[in-house]
Short mmCIF file of C-alpha atoms in Angstrom, two decimals:
data_model
loop_
_atom_site.label_atom_id
_atom_site.label_comp_id
_atom_site.label_asym_id
_atom_site.label_seq_id
_atom_site.Cartn_x
_atom_site.Cartn_y
_atom_site.Cartn_z
CA UNK A 75 234.44 -142.93 135.81
CA UNK A 76 237.72 -144.41 137.03
CA UNK A 77 239.57 -143.10 133.96
CA UNK A 78 237.97 -139.67 134.42
CA UNK A 79 239.10 -139.63 138.06
CA UNK A 80 242.70 -140.30 137.10
CA UNK A 81 242.56 -137.71 134.31
CA UNK A 82 241.11 -135.10 136.68
CA UNK A 83 243.76 -135.78 139.31
CA UNK A 84 246.55 -135.59 136.73
CA UNK A 85 245.19 -132.38 135.19
CA UNK A 86 244.79 -130.60 138.55
CA UNK A 87 248.22 -131.72 139.77
CA UNK A 88 249.82 -130.45 136.57
CA UNK A 89 247.84 -127.18 136.51
CA UNK A 90 248.60 -126.29 140.15
CA UNK A 91 252.08 -127.83 140.23
CA UNK A 92 251.39 -129.91 143.32
CA UNK A 93 251.92 -133.49 144.37
CA UNK A 94 249.14 -135.75 142.95
CA UNK A 95 248.61 -137.05 146.51
CA UNK A 96 247.32 -133.60 147.50
CA UNK A 97 244.79 -133.82 144.66
CA UNK A 98 243.68 -137.35 145.55
CA UNK A 99 243.27 -136.35 149.19
CA UNK A 100 241.07 -133.39 148.19
CA UNK A 101 239.00 -135.59 145.84
CA UNK A 102 238.43 -138.11 148.63
CA UNK A 103 237.26 -135.32 150.92
CA UNK A 104 234.91 -133.95 148.23
CA UNK A 105 233.41 -137.40 147.60
CA UNK A 106 232.90 -137.99 151.33
CA UNK A 107 231.15 -134.61 151.61
CA UNK A 108 228.87 -135.50 148.70
CA UNK A 109 228.02 -138.85 150.33
CA UNK A 110 227.05 -137.16 153.59
CA UNK A 111 224.84 -134.65 151.78
CA UNK A 112 223.10 -137.43 149.86
CA UNK A 113 222.36 -139.26 153.11
CA UNK A 114 221.32 -135.97 154.71
CA UNK A 115 223.57 -136.87 157.67
CA UNK A 116 226.13 -134.07 157.96
CA UNK A 117 227.56 -135.44 161.21
CA UNK A 118 228.24 -139.01 160.18
CA UNK A 119 231.84 -140.08 159.53
CA UNK A 120 232.46 -141.04 155.89
CA UNK A 121 235.76 -142.18 154.40
CA UNK A 122 236.45 -142.45 150.66
CA UNK A 123 239.39 -144.43 149.34
CA UNK A 124 240.57 -143.88 145.75
CA UNK A 125 242.87 -146.43 144.11
CA UNK A 126 245.81 -144.37 142.85
CA UNK A 127 246.40 -146.74 139.92
CA UNK A 128 242.92 -147.57 138.62
CA UNK A 129 240.90 -144.58 139.77
CA UNK A 130 238.29 -146.86 141.32
CA UNK A 131 237.00 -145.72 144.69
CA UNK A 132 235.04 -147.07 147.65
CA UNK A 133 232.91 -145.28 150.21
CA UNK A 134 232.80 -146.35 153.86
CA UNK A 135 230.77 -145.19 156.83
CA UNK A 136 232.82 -145.30 160.06
CA UNK A 137 232.00 -145.63 163.75
CA UNK A 138 234.48 -145.19 166.57
CA UNK A 139 234.33 -148.03 169.11
CA UNK A 140 233.88 -146.64 172.65
CA UNK A 141 233.11 -147.93 176.14
CA UNK A 142 229.51 -147.73 177.42
CA UNK A 143 230.27 -144.86 179.78
CA UNK A 144 231.84 -142.80 176.97
CA UNK A 145 229.03 -143.32 174.44
CA UNK A 146 227.77 -139.87 173.42
CA UNK A 147 227.37 -139.46 169.64
CA UNK A 148 225.32 -142.26 167.97
CA UNK A 149 226.06 -140.98 164.44
CA UNK A 150 229.77 -141.62 164.79
CA UNK A 151 230.14 -143.97 167.79
CA UNK A 152 229.21 -147.54 168.72
CA UNK A 153 229.81 -149.29 172.01
CA UNK A 154 232.00 -152.37 172.17
CA UNK A 155 228.93 -154.36 173.24
CA UNK A 156 226.97 -153.28 170.12
CA UNK A 157 229.79 -154.37 167.82
CA UNK A 158 230.14 -157.70 169.61
CA UNK A 159 226.42 -158.30 169.12
CA UNK A 160 226.53 -157.33 165.42
CA UNK A 161 229.79 -159.17 164.69
CA UNK A 162 230.27 -161.98 167.22
CA UNK A 163 233.76 -162.87 166.00
CA UNK A 164 235.02 -159.30 165.82
CA UNK A 165 238.59 -158.45 166.90
CA UNK A 166 237.85 -154.72 167.12
CA UNK A 167 238.94 -152.96 170.31
CA UNK A 168 237.95 -149.69 171.98
CA UNK A 169 239.54 -146.80 170.06
CA UNK A 170 239.42 -148.61 166.68
CA UNK A 171 236.97 -147.98 163.84
CA UNK A 172 234.22 -150.21 162.41
CA UNK A 173 233.50 -149.51 158.72
CA UNK A 174 230.54 -150.36 156.51
CA UNK A 175 230.67 -150.17 152.71
CA UNK A 176 228.28 -147.62 151.17
CA UNK A 177 227.09 -147.08 147.62
CA UNK A 178 229.43 -144.66 145.83
CA UNK A 179 228.15 -141.17 145.25
CA UNK A 180 228.66 -139.99 141.70
CA UNK A 181 231.40 -137.43 141.21
CA UNK A 182 229.23 -134.65 139.86
CA UNK A 183 229.84 -131.02 139.07
CA UNK A 184 229.34 -129.84 142.66
CA UNK A 185 231.78 -132.41 144.04
CA UNK A 186 234.33 -131.46 141.41
CA UNK A 187 233.98 -127.77 142.30
CA UNK A 188 234.34 -128.57 146.02
CA UNK A 189 237.45 -130.62 145.29
CA UNK A 190 238.97 -127.79 143.29
CA UNK A 191 238.35 -125.28 146.08
CA UNK A 192 239.92 -127.62 148.62
CA UNK A 193 242.94 -128.17 146.38
CA UNK A 194 243.41 -124.42 145.89
CA UNK A 195 243.15 -123.84 149.65
CA UNK A 196 245.67 -126.58 150.36
CA UNK A 197 248.03 -125.18 147.76
CA UNK A 198 247.79 -121.74 149.37
CA UNK A 199 248.41 -123.26 152.80
CA UNK A 200 251.39 -125.22 151.49
CA UNK A 201 252.83 -122.10 149.84
CA UNK A 202 252.44 -120.11 153.07
CA UNK A 203 254.10 -122.89 155.05
CA UNK A 204 256.99 -123.08 152.59
CA UNK A 205 257.46 -119.30 152.55
CA UNK A 206 257.39 -119.24 156.36
CA UNK A 207 259.91 -122.08 156.61
CA UNK A 208 262.24 -120.27 154.19
CA UNK A 209 261.89 -117.06 156.21
CA UNK A 210 262.61 -118.81 159.52
CA UNK A 211 265.57 -120.64 157.99
CA UNK A 212 267.23 -117.29 157.21
CA UNK A 213 267.14 -116.48 160.97
CA UNK A 214 266.71 -112.76 160.39
CA UNK A 215 266.29 -110.65 163.52
CA UNK A 216 265.67 -107.36 161.73
CA UNK A 217 263.44 -107.42 158.67
CA UNK A 218 262.54 -104.76 156.12
CA UNK A 219 259.19 -104.83 154.39
CA UNK A 220 256.48 -102.75 152.76
CA UNK A 221 253.15 -101.81 154.29
CA UNK A 222 250.56 -103.81 152.34
CA UNK A 223 247.56 -102.51 154.24
CA UNK A 224 246.70 -100.94 157.59
CA UNK A 225 243.97 -102.58 159.65
CA UNK A 226 242.32 -101.82 162.98
CA UNK A 227 244.53 -104.29 164.87
CA UNK A 228 247.79 -103.42 163.10
CA UNK A 229 249.66 -103.20 159.82
CA UNK A 230 250.26 -106.06 157.38
CA UNK A 231 253.89 -105.90 156.30
CA UNK A 232 254.92 -107.61 153.07
CA UNK A 233 258.39 -109.18 153.36
CA UNK A 234 259.07 -110.73 149.98
CA UNK A 235 256.21 -113.21 149.57
CA UNK A 236 255.51 -113.34 153.30
CA UNK A 237 252.78 -111.28 154.99
CA UNK A 238 253.67 -110.41 158.61
CA UNK A 239 251.67 -108.53 161.22
CA UNK A 240 252.91 -105.49 163.10
CA UNK A 241 250.28 -105.21 165.90
CA UNK A 242 249.17 -101.86 167.24
CA UNK A 243 250.71 -102.56 170.64
CA UNK A 244 254.06 -103.24 168.96
CA UNK A 245 254.05 -99.92 167.07
CA UNK A 246 255.82 -96.87 168.42
CA UNK A 247 253.21 -94.41 169.80
CA UNK A 248 252.05 -91.73 167.36
CA UNK A 249 253.51 -93.81 164.51
CA UNK A 250 251.25 -93.82 161.43
CA UNK A 251 251.87 -95.96 158.37
CA UNK A 252 250.41 -95.73 154.88
CA UNK A 253 250.28 -98.32 152.15
CA UNK A 254 253.63 -98.57 150.42
CA UNK A 255 255.72 -97.27 153.34
CA UNK A 256 259.01 -99.06 153.97
CA UNK A 257 259.21 -100.45 157.51
CA UNK A 258 262.02 -101.97 159.54
CA UNK A 259 261.02 -104.15 162.50
CA UNK A 260 262.14 -106.97 164.77
CA UNK A 261 260.97 -110.54 164.19
CA UNK A 262 259.19 -111.23 167.49
CA UNK A 263 257.44 -114.62 167.25
CA UNK A 264 255.15 -116.89 165.23
CA UNK A 265 251.52 -117.15 166.38
CA UNK A 266 248.85 -119.67 165.41
CA UNK A 267 245.59 -118.05 164.31
CA UNK A 268 242.22 -119.61 165.00
CA UNK A 269 241.21 -123.26 164.83
CA UNK A 270 242.82 -123.67 161.42
CA UNK A 271 246.26 -123.35 163.02
CA UNK A 272 247.43 -120.95 160.29
CA UNK A 273 250.71 -119.36 161.32
CA UNK A 274 251.31 -115.63 161.47
CA UNK A 275 254.67 -113.87 161.84
CA UNK A 276 254.50 -111.12 164.47
CA UNK A 277 256.82 -108.10 164.29
CA UNK A 278 257.73 -105.45 166.86
CA UNK A 279 259.13 -101.94 166.87
CA UNK A 280 258.76 -101.41 170.63
CA UNK A 281 260.88 -104.31 171.91
CA UNK A 282 264.13 -103.44 173.67
CA UNK A 283 265.76 -106.12 171.53
CA UNK A 284 264.90 -104.00 168.46
CA UNK A 285 266.91 -101.15 169.97
CA UNK A 286 269.86 -103.46 170.68
CA UNK A 287 269.80 -104.99 167.18
CA UNK A 288 269.67 -101.55 165.56
CA UNK A 289 272.80 -100.52 167.45
CA UNK A 290 274.48 -103.77 166.40
CA UNK A 291 273.77 -102.81 162.77
CA UNK A 292 275.19 -99.30 163.22
CA UNK A 293 278.20 -100.20 165.39
CA UNK A 294 280.53 -102.79 163.77
CA UNK A 295 282.49 -103.11 167.02
CA UNK A 296 279.48 -104.87 168.59
CA UNK A 297 279.44 -107.58 165.92
CA UNK A 298 283.23 -107.91 166.24
CA UNK A 299 282.85 -108.51 169.98
CA UNK A 300 284.95 -105.49 170.94
CA UNK A 301 282.07 -104.04 172.94
CA UNK A 302 278.63 -105.22 174.00
CA UNK A 303 275.29 -103.82 175.12
CA UNK A 304 274.74 -105.35 178.55
CA UNK A 305 271.28 -103.92 179.29
CA UNK A 306 268.63 -101.80 177.61
CA UNK A 307 265.44 -100.04 178.70
CA UNK A 308 262.87 -98.19 176.59
CA UNK A 309 259.92 -95.89 176.76
CA UNK A 310 259.15 -96.43 173.05
CA UNK A 311 259.09 -93.27 170.97
CA UNK A 312 260.21 -91.08 173.87
CA UNK A 313 263.43 -92.14 175.57
CA UNK A 314 265.72 -95.12 176.04
CA UNK A 315 268.89 -96.07 177.88
CA UNK A 316 271.52 -98.62 176.93
CA UNK A 317 274.37 -99.81 179.16
CA UNK A 318 277.55 -100.59 177.23
CA UNK A 319 280.75 -102.39 178.18
CA UNK A 320 284.06 -102.52 176.31
CA UNK A 321 285.77 -105.89 175.91
CA UNK A 322 288.83 -104.11 174.54
CA UNK A 323 290.28 -101.50 176.90
CA UNK A 324 291.45 -99.40 173.95
CA UNK A 325 287.82 -98.67 173.01
CA UNK A 326 285.64 -95.93 174.47
CA UNK A 327 282.24 -97.72 174.54
CA UNK A 328 280.15 -94.58 174.88
CA UNK A 329 281.94 -92.66 172.15
CA UNK A 330 281.91 -95.66 169.84
CA UNK A 331 278.13 -96.09 170.15
CA UNK A 332 277.47 -92.37 169.83
CA UNK A 333 279.69 -91.98 166.76
CA UNK A 334 281.30 -88.93 165.21
CA UNK A 335 279.03 -85.93 165.88
CA UNK A 336 276.42 -88.39 167.12
CA UNK A 337 276.06 -90.07 163.72
CA UNK A 338 275.49 -93.60 165.02
CA UNK A 339 273.09 -92.83 167.83
CA UNK A 340 271.22 -90.38 165.60
CA UNK A 341 270.73 -93.08 162.96
CA UNK A 342 269.04 -95.28 165.57
CA UNK A 343 267.03 -92.33 166.93
CA UNK A 344 265.73 -91.52 163.45
CA UNK A 345 264.64 -95.14 162.92
CA UNK A 346 262.78 -95.02 166.25
CA UNK A 347 260.74 -91.89 165.44
CA UNK A 348 262.96 -89.51 167.39
CA UNK A 349 263.39 -91.65 170.51
CA UNK A 350 266.11 -90.01 172.63
CA UNK A 351 268.80 -92.51 173.66
CA UNK A 352 271.20 -92.23 176.63
CA UNK A 353 274.36 -94.32 176.28
CA UNK A 354 275.74 -95.11 179.76
CA UNK A 355 278.65 -97.18 181.03
CA UNK A 356 277.79 -100.58 182.47
CA UNK A 357 279.50 -101.52 185.74
CA UNK A 358 279.54 -104.75 187.76
CA UNK A 359 279.36 -102.59 190.90
CA UNK A 360 275.72 -101.81 191.75
CA UNK A 361 276.49 -98.38 193.18
CA UNK A 362 278.44 -97.19 190.16
CA UNK A 363 275.95 -98.70 187.71
CA UNK A 364 273.05 -96.88 189.39
CA UNK A 365 274.97 -93.60 189.32
CA UNK A 366 275.71 -94.07 185.61
CA UNK A 367 272.14 -95.11 184.80
CA UNK A 368 270.70 -91.93 186.33
CA UNK A 369 272.79 -89.76 184.03
CA UNK A 370 272.60 -86.87 183.28
CA UNK A 371 271.64 -86.26 186.94
CA UNK A 372 274.48 -86.02 189.45
CA UNK A 373 274.17 -88.28 192.51
CA UNK A 374 275.42 -87.18 195.94
CA UNK A 375 275.42 -90.63 197.55
CA UNK A 376 273.50 -93.89 197.56
CA UNK A 377 272.46 -96.48 200.14
CA UNK A 378 271.93 -100.09 199.04
CA UNK A 379 269.44 -102.41 200.76
CA UNK A 380 270.29 -105.91 199.55
CA UNK A 381 267.33 -107.54 201.33
CA UNK A 382 264.73 -105.32 199.65
CA UNK A 383 266.77 -105.10 196.43
CA UNK A 384 266.36 -101.34 196.65
CA UNK A 385 268.68 -98.35 196.40
CA UNK A 386 268.13 -94.98 198.07
CA UNK A 387 269.56 -92.33 195.75
CA UNK A 388 270.35 -89.00 197.36
CA UNK A 389 270.74 -85.95 195.13
CA UNK A 390 271.09 -82.21 195.60
CA UNK A 391 267.90 -80.16 195.45
CA UNK A 392 268.75 -78.76 192.00
CA UNK A 393 269.29 -82.29 190.64
CA UNK A 394 266.00 -83.78 191.87
CA UNK A 395 263.88 -82.95 188.81
CA UNK A 396 266.64 -84.15 186.47
CA UNK A 397 267.06 -87.43 188.37
CA UNK A 398 263.33 -88.17 188.33
CA UNK A 399 262.73 -86.93 184.80
CA UNK A 400 259.49 -85.84 183.18
CA UNK A 401 256.70 -88.04 184.52
CA UNK A 402 259.29 -90.13 186.39
CA UNK A 403 260.77 -91.28 183.08
CA UNK A 404 264.47 -91.05 183.95
CA UNK A 405 264.27 -92.94 187.25
CA UNK A 406 261.89 -95.52 185.75
CA UNK A 407 264.27 -96.28 182.86
CA UNK A 408 267.25 -96.34 185.22
CA UNK A 409 265.41 -98.85 187.44
CA UNK A 410 264.60 -101.05 184.41
CA UNK A 411 268.19 -100.81 183.25
CA UNK A 412 269.77 -101.75 186.58
CA UNK A 413 267.08 -104.12 187.86
CA UNK A 414 266.96 -102.31 191.23
CA UNK A 415 264.16 -100.35 192.87
CA UNK A 416 265.38 -96.76 193.01
CA UNK A 417 264.13 -94.28 195.62
CA UNK A 418 265.13 -90.70 194.78
CA UNK A 419 265.36 -88.13 197.56
CA UNK A 420 267.08 -84.84 198.30
CA UNK A 421 269.81 -84.43 200.91
CA UNK A 422 267.32 -82.69 203.21
CA UNK A 423 264.77 -85.48 202.82
CA UNK A 424 267.45 -88.10 203.48
CA UNK A 425 268.56 -86.29 206.63
CA UNK A 426 264.95 -86.00 207.81
CA UNK A 427 264.33 -89.70 207.19
CA UNK A 428 267.58 -90.68 208.89
CA UNK A 429 266.66 -88.53 211.89
CA UNK A 430 263.26 -90.27 212.09
CA UNK A 431 264.89 -93.70 211.84
CA UNK A 432 267.46 -92.78 214.49
CA UNK A 433 264.67 -91.54 216.78
CA UNK A 434 262.76 -94.81 216.35
CA UNK A 435 265.87 -96.87 217.19
CA UNK A 436 266.66 -94.61 220.13
CA UNK A 437 263.14 -95.10 221.53
CA UNK A 438 263.50 -98.86 221.04
CA UNK A 439 266.66 -98.93 223.13
CA UNK A 440 265.27 -96.62 225.82
CA UNK A 441 262.12 -98.72 226.18
CA UNK A 442 263.56 -102.23 226.03
CA UNK A 443 267.09 -101.79 227.40
CA UNK A 444 265.94 -99.49 230.20
CA UNK A 445 268.68 -96.94 229.44
CA UNK A 446 268.66 -93.14 229.28
CA UNK A 447 268.54 -91.26 225.97
CA UNK A 448 272.23 -90.42 226.18
CA UNK A 449 273.23 -94.11 226.28
CA UNK A 450 270.70 -94.91 223.54
CA UNK A 451 272.21 -92.11 221.39
CA UNK A 452 275.68 -93.57 221.84
CA UNK A 453 274.48 -96.98 220.59
CA UNK A 454 272.76 -95.36 217.58
CA UNK A 455 275.87 -93.32 216.72
CA UNK A 456 277.98 -96.49 216.91
CA UNK A 457 275.76 -98.09 214.25
CA UNK A 458 273.58 -100.38 216.41
CA UNK A 459 270.06 -100.61 214.97
CA UNK A 460 268.43 -103.67 216.55
CA UNK A 461 268.19 -105.45 219.87
CA UNK A 462 269.72 -108.54 218.23
CA UNK A 463 272.88 -106.60 217.41
CA UNK A 464 273.27 -105.47 221.02
CA UNK A 465 272.57 -108.99 222.33
CA UNK A 466 274.74 -111.04 220.00
CA UNK A 467 277.62 -108.98 218.55
CA UNK A 468 280.97 -109.85 220.14
CA UNK A 469 281.32 -108.19 223.54
CA UNK A 470 284.66 -106.77 222.35
CA UNK A 471 282.83 -104.44 219.94
CA UNK A 472 280.74 -102.98 222.72
CA UNK A 473 283.80 -102.62 224.96
CA UNK A 474 285.44 -100.44 222.30
CA UNK A 475 282.78 -97.78 222.90
CA UNK A 476 284.12 -95.01 225.09
CA UNK A 477 282.65 -95.15 228.61
CA UNK A 478 281.43 -98.76 228.33
CA UNK A 479 283.01 -101.22 230.78
CA UNK A 480 282.42 -104.95 231.24
CA UNK A 481 279.55 -104.45 233.72
CA UNK A 482 277.68 -102.06 231.39
CA UNK A 483 278.22 -104.34 228.38
CA UNK A 484 277.03 -107.44 230.23
CA UNK A 485 273.98 -105.59 231.55
CA UNK A 486 273.05 -104.30 228.08
CA UNK A 487 273.48 -107.73 226.49
CA UNK A 488 271.33 -109.45 229.16
CA UNK A 489 268.60 -106.81 228.90
CA UNK A 490 268.63 -107.11 225.08
CA UNK A 491 268.24 -110.91 225.26
CA UNK A 492 265.42 -110.64 227.78
CA UNK A 493 263.67 -108.04 225.59
CA UNK A 494 263.99 -110.25 222.48
CA UNK A 495 262.42 -113.17 224.34
CA UNK A 496 259.61 -111.01 225.72
CA UNK A 497 258.83 -109.57 222.29
CA UNK A 498 258.86 -113.06 220.75
CA UNK A 499 256.34 -114.30 223.31
CA UNK A 500 254.15 -111.25 222.70
CA UNK A 501 254.40 -111.83 218.96
CA UNK A 502 253.25 -115.45 219.33
CA UNK A 503 250.33 -114.33 221.47
CA UNK A 504 249.26 -111.81 218.84
CA UNK A 505 249.64 -114.53 216.19
CA UNK A 506 246.95 -116.51 218.02
CA UNK A 507 244.52 -113.68 217.29
CA UNK A 508 244.88 -114.17 213.53
CA UNK A 509 241.72 -115.73 212.08
CA UNK A 510 241.91 -119.12 210.37
CA UNK A 511 240.76 -117.96 206.92
CA UNK A 512 243.64 -115.47 206.84
CA UNK A 513 246.19 -118.13 207.82
CA UNK A 514 245.17 -120.33 204.86
CA UNK A 515 245.51 -117.70 202.12
CA UNK A 516 247.77 -118.50 199.17
CA UNK A 517 251.18 -116.82 199.33
CA UNK A 518 251.13 -116.06 203.07
CA UNK A 519 253.68 -117.61 205.46
CA UNK A 520 254.34 -117.54 209.22
CA UNK A 521 256.80 -114.67 209.03
CA UNK A 522 254.32 -112.55 207.12
CA UNK A 523 251.54 -113.48 209.56
CA UNK A 524 253.71 -112.35 212.50
CA UNK A 525 254.44 -108.99 210.82
CA UNK A 526 250.75 -108.48 210.07
CA UNK A 527 249.65 -109.48 213.57
CA UNK A 528 252.23 -107.09 215.02
CA UNK A 529 250.61 -104.33 212.94
CA UNK A 530 247.13 -105.29 214.16
CA UNK A 531 246.08 -106.98 210.89
CA UNK A 532 244.35 -110.16 212.11
CA UNK A 533 241.39 -110.77 209.77
CA UNK A 534 241.08 -111.46 206.06
CA UNK A 535 239.10 -108.24 205.58
CA UNK A 536 241.81 -106.24 207.42
CA UNK A 537 244.34 -107.62 204.94
CA UNK A 538 242.06 -107.08 201.94
CA UNK A 539 241.68 -103.39 202.77
CA UNK A 540 245.45 -102.79 202.68
CA UNK A 541 247.07 -101.11 199.69
CA UNK A 542 250.00 -102.88 198.05
CA UNK A 543 252.54 -100.34 199.31
CA UNK A 544 251.15 -100.65 202.85
CA UNK A 545 251.63 -104.44 202.82
CA UNK A 546 255.16 -104.01 201.46
CA UNK A 547 255.97 -101.53 204.26
CA UNK A 548 254.63 -103.88 206.95
CA UNK A 549 256.15 -107.14 205.71
CA UNK A 550 258.99 -106.18 203.35
CA UNK A 551 257.78 -108.57 200.62
CA UNK A 552 258.14 -107.81 196.92
CA UNK A 553 255.47 -105.92 194.98
CA UNK A 554 254.51 -109.08 193.08
CA UNK A 555 254.08 -111.08 196.31
CA UNK A 556 252.07 -108.26 197.90
CA UNK A 557 249.67 -108.07 194.93
CA UNK A 558 249.16 -111.84 194.98
CA UNK A 559 248.34 -111.91 198.70
CA UNK A 560 245.96 -108.93 198.56
CA UNK A 561 244.11 -110.38 195.55
CA UNK A 562 243.74 -113.67 197.40
CA UNK A 563 242.39 -111.80 200.45
CA UNK A 564 239.84 -109.92 198.31
CA UNK A 565 238.67 -112.93 196.32
CA UNK A 566 235.70 -113.63 198.60
CA UNK A 567 234.39 -110.10 198.03
CA UNK A 568 233.90 -110.79 194.33
CA UNK A 569 232.46 -114.25 195.01
CA UNK A 570 229.87 -112.76 197.35
CA UNK A 571 228.96 -110.06 194.80
CA UNK A 572 228.45 -112.67 192.09
#
């Protein structure tokens, strides 16, 4: 039998062109499986050890040594106390294995067949791993392959000997592939599939990086470093925007990316199933970048709110539809490109909003500074928007206002300080009305609590009933923060339902 074992291992290793150790390992597994079947104990732990030189083998049953409190599986575990009783002089410790020699199970036809199947599977796994390693070593961003088959969850793309997956959600909408089609895609990542840990290459045709890499292939100046794509935004299959910057002042970045008669941009568009691409100039200045990003719409003026990371974009009435785009596409892509929240409005809407804001500030001054509307209007026209500005800006600035003398300035400043203190006390009193379960919500802080209390939101249910945009308007937090807080406030609703 020992000679037969060596001959079998040698024959299989030669036939499958694999390391003999792979064959021996598979044979050991097959023999251990046969031993478990013979004992009718599928869950016991059996180890087989084949001598690589003689072909002789031994079969062992193993138990893991565990502490009393961890003892769960009697077929494969023994407590340290049990082992010490069985073998008084044992040196085994918790976490080590105790082995008992078993009678060898004959290596019959079924065991041989099992071993062969295991060897074939391991060979296939090794080949896949080697092919994957070779693919990753090439560090290819853009790959070209052939559609091997189309499945419900995506298309299997054959790249040389490697099978990669192009998932449905990474395909351009309305894109249909058939077996044999040539496909270009971006290498996205490597996923592990199932408990086996088999690795799968994932491709993408919707990633913005795919758009950038395609331009790099079409525009040699990008690879040469003469120009670069600073930002990109996509609505895959429909429209995209890229922001380009020249590192050589002699180069026109837009014209270079577009190409003669649009040849370069059209080549990328054709690869992306007709996706329309706007090439805009990148600028380090937020205002200019936003104006460029909203092209082809013409912008009248913009107002930047650094605190809210938002930009109010004011356009003429005939430019409104162009600025927003079909289904909000143009403004959405421009926002993605610039990283700013963009609020589009007409000149008339901006004037109406400004008038409403001015009226609110005017009423604030009339009520809390105890001045007439004319004086309040003067403060608004001079750019004062809060009581804090009136109270704490240098007195010299107020004295520059026509008709304001030292007595008026001092009176206004004192009244503003008194009003701030009074409002702060009132705010703290309202804060006391906020219920405890609302105070302890994740993501909520004192400043947010004050804003909510000021708006009459004092219970968890009050907060839970708010829409995200309402919470943003009250507190000025980001959309992500607002969603987190509202979900936390609503959590008890779902718990009660369950």
